[in-house]
Coordinates of C-alpha atoms and ligand atoms in Angstrom, one line a residue:
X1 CA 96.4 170.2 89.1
X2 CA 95.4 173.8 89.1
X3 CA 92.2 174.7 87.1
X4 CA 90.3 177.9 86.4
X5 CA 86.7 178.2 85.7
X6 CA 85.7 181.5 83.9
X7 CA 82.8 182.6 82.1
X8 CA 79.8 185.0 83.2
X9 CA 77.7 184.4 85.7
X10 CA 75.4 181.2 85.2
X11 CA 77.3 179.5 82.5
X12 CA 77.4 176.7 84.6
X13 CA 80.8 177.3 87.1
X14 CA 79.8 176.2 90.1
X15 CA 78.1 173.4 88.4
X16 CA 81.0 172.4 86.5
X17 CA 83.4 172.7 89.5
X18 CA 81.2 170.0 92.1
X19 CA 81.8 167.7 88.8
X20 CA 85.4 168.2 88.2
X21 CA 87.0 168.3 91.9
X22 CA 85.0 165.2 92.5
X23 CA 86.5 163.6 89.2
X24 CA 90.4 164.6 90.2
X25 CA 90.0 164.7 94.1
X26 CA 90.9 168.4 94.6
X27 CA 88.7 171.2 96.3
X28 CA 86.6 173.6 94.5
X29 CA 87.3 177.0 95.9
X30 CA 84.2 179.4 94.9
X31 CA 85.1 183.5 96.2
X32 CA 81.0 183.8 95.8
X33 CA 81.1 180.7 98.1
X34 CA 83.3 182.0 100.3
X35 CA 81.7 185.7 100.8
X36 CA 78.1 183.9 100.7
X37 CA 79.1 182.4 103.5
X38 CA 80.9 185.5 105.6
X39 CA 77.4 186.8 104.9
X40 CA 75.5 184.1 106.7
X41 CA 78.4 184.3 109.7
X42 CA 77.9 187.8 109.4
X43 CA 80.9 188.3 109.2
X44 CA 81.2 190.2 106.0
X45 CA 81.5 194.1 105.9
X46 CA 78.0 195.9 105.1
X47 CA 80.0 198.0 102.4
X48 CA 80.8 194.5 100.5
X49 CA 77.2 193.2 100.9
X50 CA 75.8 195.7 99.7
X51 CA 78.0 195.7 96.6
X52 CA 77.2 191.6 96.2
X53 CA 73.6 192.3 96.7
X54 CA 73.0 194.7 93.9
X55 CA 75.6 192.3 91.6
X56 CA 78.8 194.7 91.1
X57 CA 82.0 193.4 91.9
X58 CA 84.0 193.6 95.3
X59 CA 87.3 195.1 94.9
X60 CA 90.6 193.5 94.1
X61 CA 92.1 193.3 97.3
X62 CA 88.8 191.7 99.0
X63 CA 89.4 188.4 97.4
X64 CA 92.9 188.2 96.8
X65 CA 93.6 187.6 100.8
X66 CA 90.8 184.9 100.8
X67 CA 92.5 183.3 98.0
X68 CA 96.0 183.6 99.4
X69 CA 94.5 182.2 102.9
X70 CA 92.7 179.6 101.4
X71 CA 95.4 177.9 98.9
X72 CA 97.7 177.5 101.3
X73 CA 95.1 174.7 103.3
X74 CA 96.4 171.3 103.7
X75 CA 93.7 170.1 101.2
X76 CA 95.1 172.3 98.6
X77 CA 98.3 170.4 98.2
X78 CA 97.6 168.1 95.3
X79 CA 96.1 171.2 93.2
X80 CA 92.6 172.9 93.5
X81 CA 90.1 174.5 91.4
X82 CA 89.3 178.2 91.1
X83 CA 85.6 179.2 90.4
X84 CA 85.1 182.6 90.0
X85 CA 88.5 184.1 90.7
X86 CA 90.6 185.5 89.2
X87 CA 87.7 188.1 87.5
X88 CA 90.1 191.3 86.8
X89 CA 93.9 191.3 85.6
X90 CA 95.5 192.8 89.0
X91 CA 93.9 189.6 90.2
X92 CA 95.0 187.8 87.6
X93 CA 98.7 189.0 88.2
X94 CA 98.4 188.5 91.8
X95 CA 97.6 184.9 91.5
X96 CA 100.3 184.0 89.5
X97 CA 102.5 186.0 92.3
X98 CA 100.9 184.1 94.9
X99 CA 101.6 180.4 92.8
X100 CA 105.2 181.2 92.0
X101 CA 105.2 182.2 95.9
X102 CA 104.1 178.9 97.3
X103 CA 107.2 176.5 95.7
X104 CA 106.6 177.6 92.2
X105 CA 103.4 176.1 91.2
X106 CA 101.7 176.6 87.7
X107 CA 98.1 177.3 86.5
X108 CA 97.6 174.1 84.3
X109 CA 94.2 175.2 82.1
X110 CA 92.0 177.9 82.2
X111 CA 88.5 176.6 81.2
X112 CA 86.1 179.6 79.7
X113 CA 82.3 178.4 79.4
X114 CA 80.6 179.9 77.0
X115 CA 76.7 180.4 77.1
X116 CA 74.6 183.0 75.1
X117 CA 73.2 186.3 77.5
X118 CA 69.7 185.3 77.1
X119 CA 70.0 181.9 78.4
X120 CA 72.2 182.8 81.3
X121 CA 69.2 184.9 82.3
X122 CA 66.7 182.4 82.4
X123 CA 69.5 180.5 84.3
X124 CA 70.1 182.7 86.9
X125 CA 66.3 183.6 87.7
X126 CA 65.9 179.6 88.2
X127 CA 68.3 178.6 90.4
X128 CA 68.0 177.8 93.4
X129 CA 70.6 176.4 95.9
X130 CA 69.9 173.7 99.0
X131 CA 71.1 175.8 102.3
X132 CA 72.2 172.8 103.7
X133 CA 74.7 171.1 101.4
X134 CA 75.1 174.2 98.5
X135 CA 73.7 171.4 95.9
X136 CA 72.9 173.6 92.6
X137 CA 69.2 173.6 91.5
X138 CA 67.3 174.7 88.3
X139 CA 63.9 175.1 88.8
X140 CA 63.3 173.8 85.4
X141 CA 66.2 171.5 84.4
X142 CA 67.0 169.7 87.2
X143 CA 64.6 170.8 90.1
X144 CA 65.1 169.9 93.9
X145 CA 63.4 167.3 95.8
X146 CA 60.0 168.0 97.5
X147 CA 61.2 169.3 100.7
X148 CA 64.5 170.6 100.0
X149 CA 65.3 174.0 101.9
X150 CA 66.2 176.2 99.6
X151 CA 67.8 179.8 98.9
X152 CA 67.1 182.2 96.3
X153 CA 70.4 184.3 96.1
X154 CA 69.5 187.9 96.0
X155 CA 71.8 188.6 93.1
X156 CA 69.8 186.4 91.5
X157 CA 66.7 189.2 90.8
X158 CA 66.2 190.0 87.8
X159 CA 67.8 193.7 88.5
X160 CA 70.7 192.4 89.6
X161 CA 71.2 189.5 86.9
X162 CA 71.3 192.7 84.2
X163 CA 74.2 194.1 86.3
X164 CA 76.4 191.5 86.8
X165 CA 76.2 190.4 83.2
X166 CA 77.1 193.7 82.4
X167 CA 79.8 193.6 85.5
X168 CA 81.4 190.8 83.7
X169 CA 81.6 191.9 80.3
X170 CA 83.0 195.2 81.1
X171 CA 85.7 194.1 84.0
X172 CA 86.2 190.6 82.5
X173 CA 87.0 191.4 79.2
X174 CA 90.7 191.5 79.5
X175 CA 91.0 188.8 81.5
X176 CA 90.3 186.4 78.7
X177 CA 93.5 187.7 76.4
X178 CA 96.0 187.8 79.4
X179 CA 95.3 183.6 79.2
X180 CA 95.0 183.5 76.0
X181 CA 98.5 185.2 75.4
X182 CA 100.0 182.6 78.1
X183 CA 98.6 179.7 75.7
X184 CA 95.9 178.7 79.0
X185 CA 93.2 179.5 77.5
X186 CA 90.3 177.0 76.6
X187 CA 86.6 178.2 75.6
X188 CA 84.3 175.4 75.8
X189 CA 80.8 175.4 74.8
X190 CA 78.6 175.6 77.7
X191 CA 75.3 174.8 76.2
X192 CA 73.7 171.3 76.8
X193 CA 73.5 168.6 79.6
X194 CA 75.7 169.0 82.1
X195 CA 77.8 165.9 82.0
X196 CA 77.7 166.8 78.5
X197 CA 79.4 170.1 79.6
X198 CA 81.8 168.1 81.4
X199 CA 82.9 165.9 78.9
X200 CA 83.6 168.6 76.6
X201 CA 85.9 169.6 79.1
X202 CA 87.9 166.6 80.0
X203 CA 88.7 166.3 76.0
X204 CA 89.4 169.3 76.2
X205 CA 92.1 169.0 79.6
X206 CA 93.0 165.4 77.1
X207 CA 92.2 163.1 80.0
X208 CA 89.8 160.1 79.4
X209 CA 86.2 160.7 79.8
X210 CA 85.7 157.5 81.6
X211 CA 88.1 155.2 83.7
X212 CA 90.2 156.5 86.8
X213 CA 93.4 158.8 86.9
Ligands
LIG301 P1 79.8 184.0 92.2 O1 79.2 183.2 93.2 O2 81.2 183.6 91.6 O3 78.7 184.2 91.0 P2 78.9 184.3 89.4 O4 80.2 184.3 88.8 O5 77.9 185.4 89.1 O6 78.4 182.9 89.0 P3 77.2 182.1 89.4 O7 77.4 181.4 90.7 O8 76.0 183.0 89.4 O9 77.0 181.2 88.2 P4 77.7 179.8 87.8 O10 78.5 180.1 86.6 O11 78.4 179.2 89.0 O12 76.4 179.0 87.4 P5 75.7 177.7 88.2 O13 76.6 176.5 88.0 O14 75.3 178.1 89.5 O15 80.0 185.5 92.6 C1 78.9 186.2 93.3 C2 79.3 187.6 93.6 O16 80.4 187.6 94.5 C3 79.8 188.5 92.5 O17 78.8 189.1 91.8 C4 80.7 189.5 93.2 O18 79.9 190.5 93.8 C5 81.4 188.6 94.3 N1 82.6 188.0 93.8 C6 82.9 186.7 93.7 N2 84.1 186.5 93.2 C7 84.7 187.7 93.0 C8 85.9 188.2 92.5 N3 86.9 187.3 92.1 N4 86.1 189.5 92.4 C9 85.2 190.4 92.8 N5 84.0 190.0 93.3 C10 83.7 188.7 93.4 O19 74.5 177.6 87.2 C11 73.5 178.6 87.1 C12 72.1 177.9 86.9 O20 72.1 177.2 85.6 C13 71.7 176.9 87.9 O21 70.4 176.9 88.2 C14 72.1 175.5 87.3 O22 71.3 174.5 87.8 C15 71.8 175.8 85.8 N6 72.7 175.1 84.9 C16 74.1 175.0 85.1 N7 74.6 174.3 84.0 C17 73.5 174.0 83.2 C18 73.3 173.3 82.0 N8 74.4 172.8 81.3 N9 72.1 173.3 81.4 C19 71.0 173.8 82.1 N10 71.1 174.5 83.2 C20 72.3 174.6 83.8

């Protein structure tokens, strides 16, 4: 199974992803994962910090190779789940080049979460994420244990929030209609509970919400 998770940032992706890949057994690849970590290795160019920091979006070609690297990973073979990627059309295209590349495989749903701006604000300014094992946190919702160690992203200022909201609509926008035009497309509401979330979005993938595979 290959899924997409799209939507602006907070709507609840990352979320979402731990919840699904646990339910079908396949790994949740996150590009903001994957650079937050190059980051911490230090392994990621100043350039491309900079640009995550202030919340703008890395260029095409940045996370295309991680993708391409990473989907080819022996844990990869019974499908994955992409959160956060593809964010732009060239990387939209290139993805599908990449699938049809490795034996012909398919995209099987793209899942868009919808969430009005104001509440993806107060989202973003209240999460926080344990270092150790990436476990998502709201400091309201569901807040972490006394004695968690915990990060505050630095896209996650308020200055930086207005940015990348704007970041998405502006260089997201056509992404939705190239899905939507292939028929892939699914816009779920992502307001509520979280397992609510979630089982909006097995009905909507028409597996049972409860029971195994
Ligand atoms: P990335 O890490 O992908 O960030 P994002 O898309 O901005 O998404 P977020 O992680 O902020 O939000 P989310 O939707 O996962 O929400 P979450 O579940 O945490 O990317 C970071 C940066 O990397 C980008 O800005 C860019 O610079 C770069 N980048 C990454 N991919 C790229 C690409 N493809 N191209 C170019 N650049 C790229 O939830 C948010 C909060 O809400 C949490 O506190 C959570 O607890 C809470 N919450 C979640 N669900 C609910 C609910 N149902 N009810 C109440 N609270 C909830």
């Amino acid at each position: 199974m290959i899924l997409l998770l799209v939507g602006p940032p907070g709507a609840g992706k990352g979320t979402q992803a731990k919840l699904l890949c646990e339910r079908y057994g396949i790994p949740q690849i996150s590009t903001g994962d994957m650079l937050r970590a190059a980051k911490r290795a230090g392994t990621l160019e100043k350039r491309y910090l900079d640009i995550m920091d202030s919340g703008g979006l890395l260029p095409d070609e940045a996370v295309i190779g991680l993708i391409a690297r990473r989907t080819v990973e022996p844990d990869c073979g019974r499908g994955f789940l992409l959160d956060g990627f593809p964010r732009t059309v060239p990387q939209a295209e290139a993805l599908d080049q990449l699938l049809a590349s490795q034996g012909g495989r398919r995209i099987d749903a793209v899942i868009q979460l919808d969430v009005p701006r104001s509440l993806l604000e107060e989202r973003l300014i209240h999460r926080r994420t344990d270092k150790g094992s990436g476990q998502i946190y709201h400091l309201v919702y569901n807040p972490p244990p006394p004695g968690a160690e915990l990060e505050h992203r630095a896209d996650d200022r308020p200055e930086a929030v207005g940015m990348r909201l704007d970041a998405y609509e502006a260089m997201t926008a056509a992404l939705l209609p190239f899905y939507e035009e292939k028929k892939l497309l699914h816009r779920v509401d992502g307001v509520g509970k979280p397992e609510e979330v979630t089982q909006r979005v097995l009905s909507v993938l028409g597996r049972p919400s409860s029971g195994g595979e």
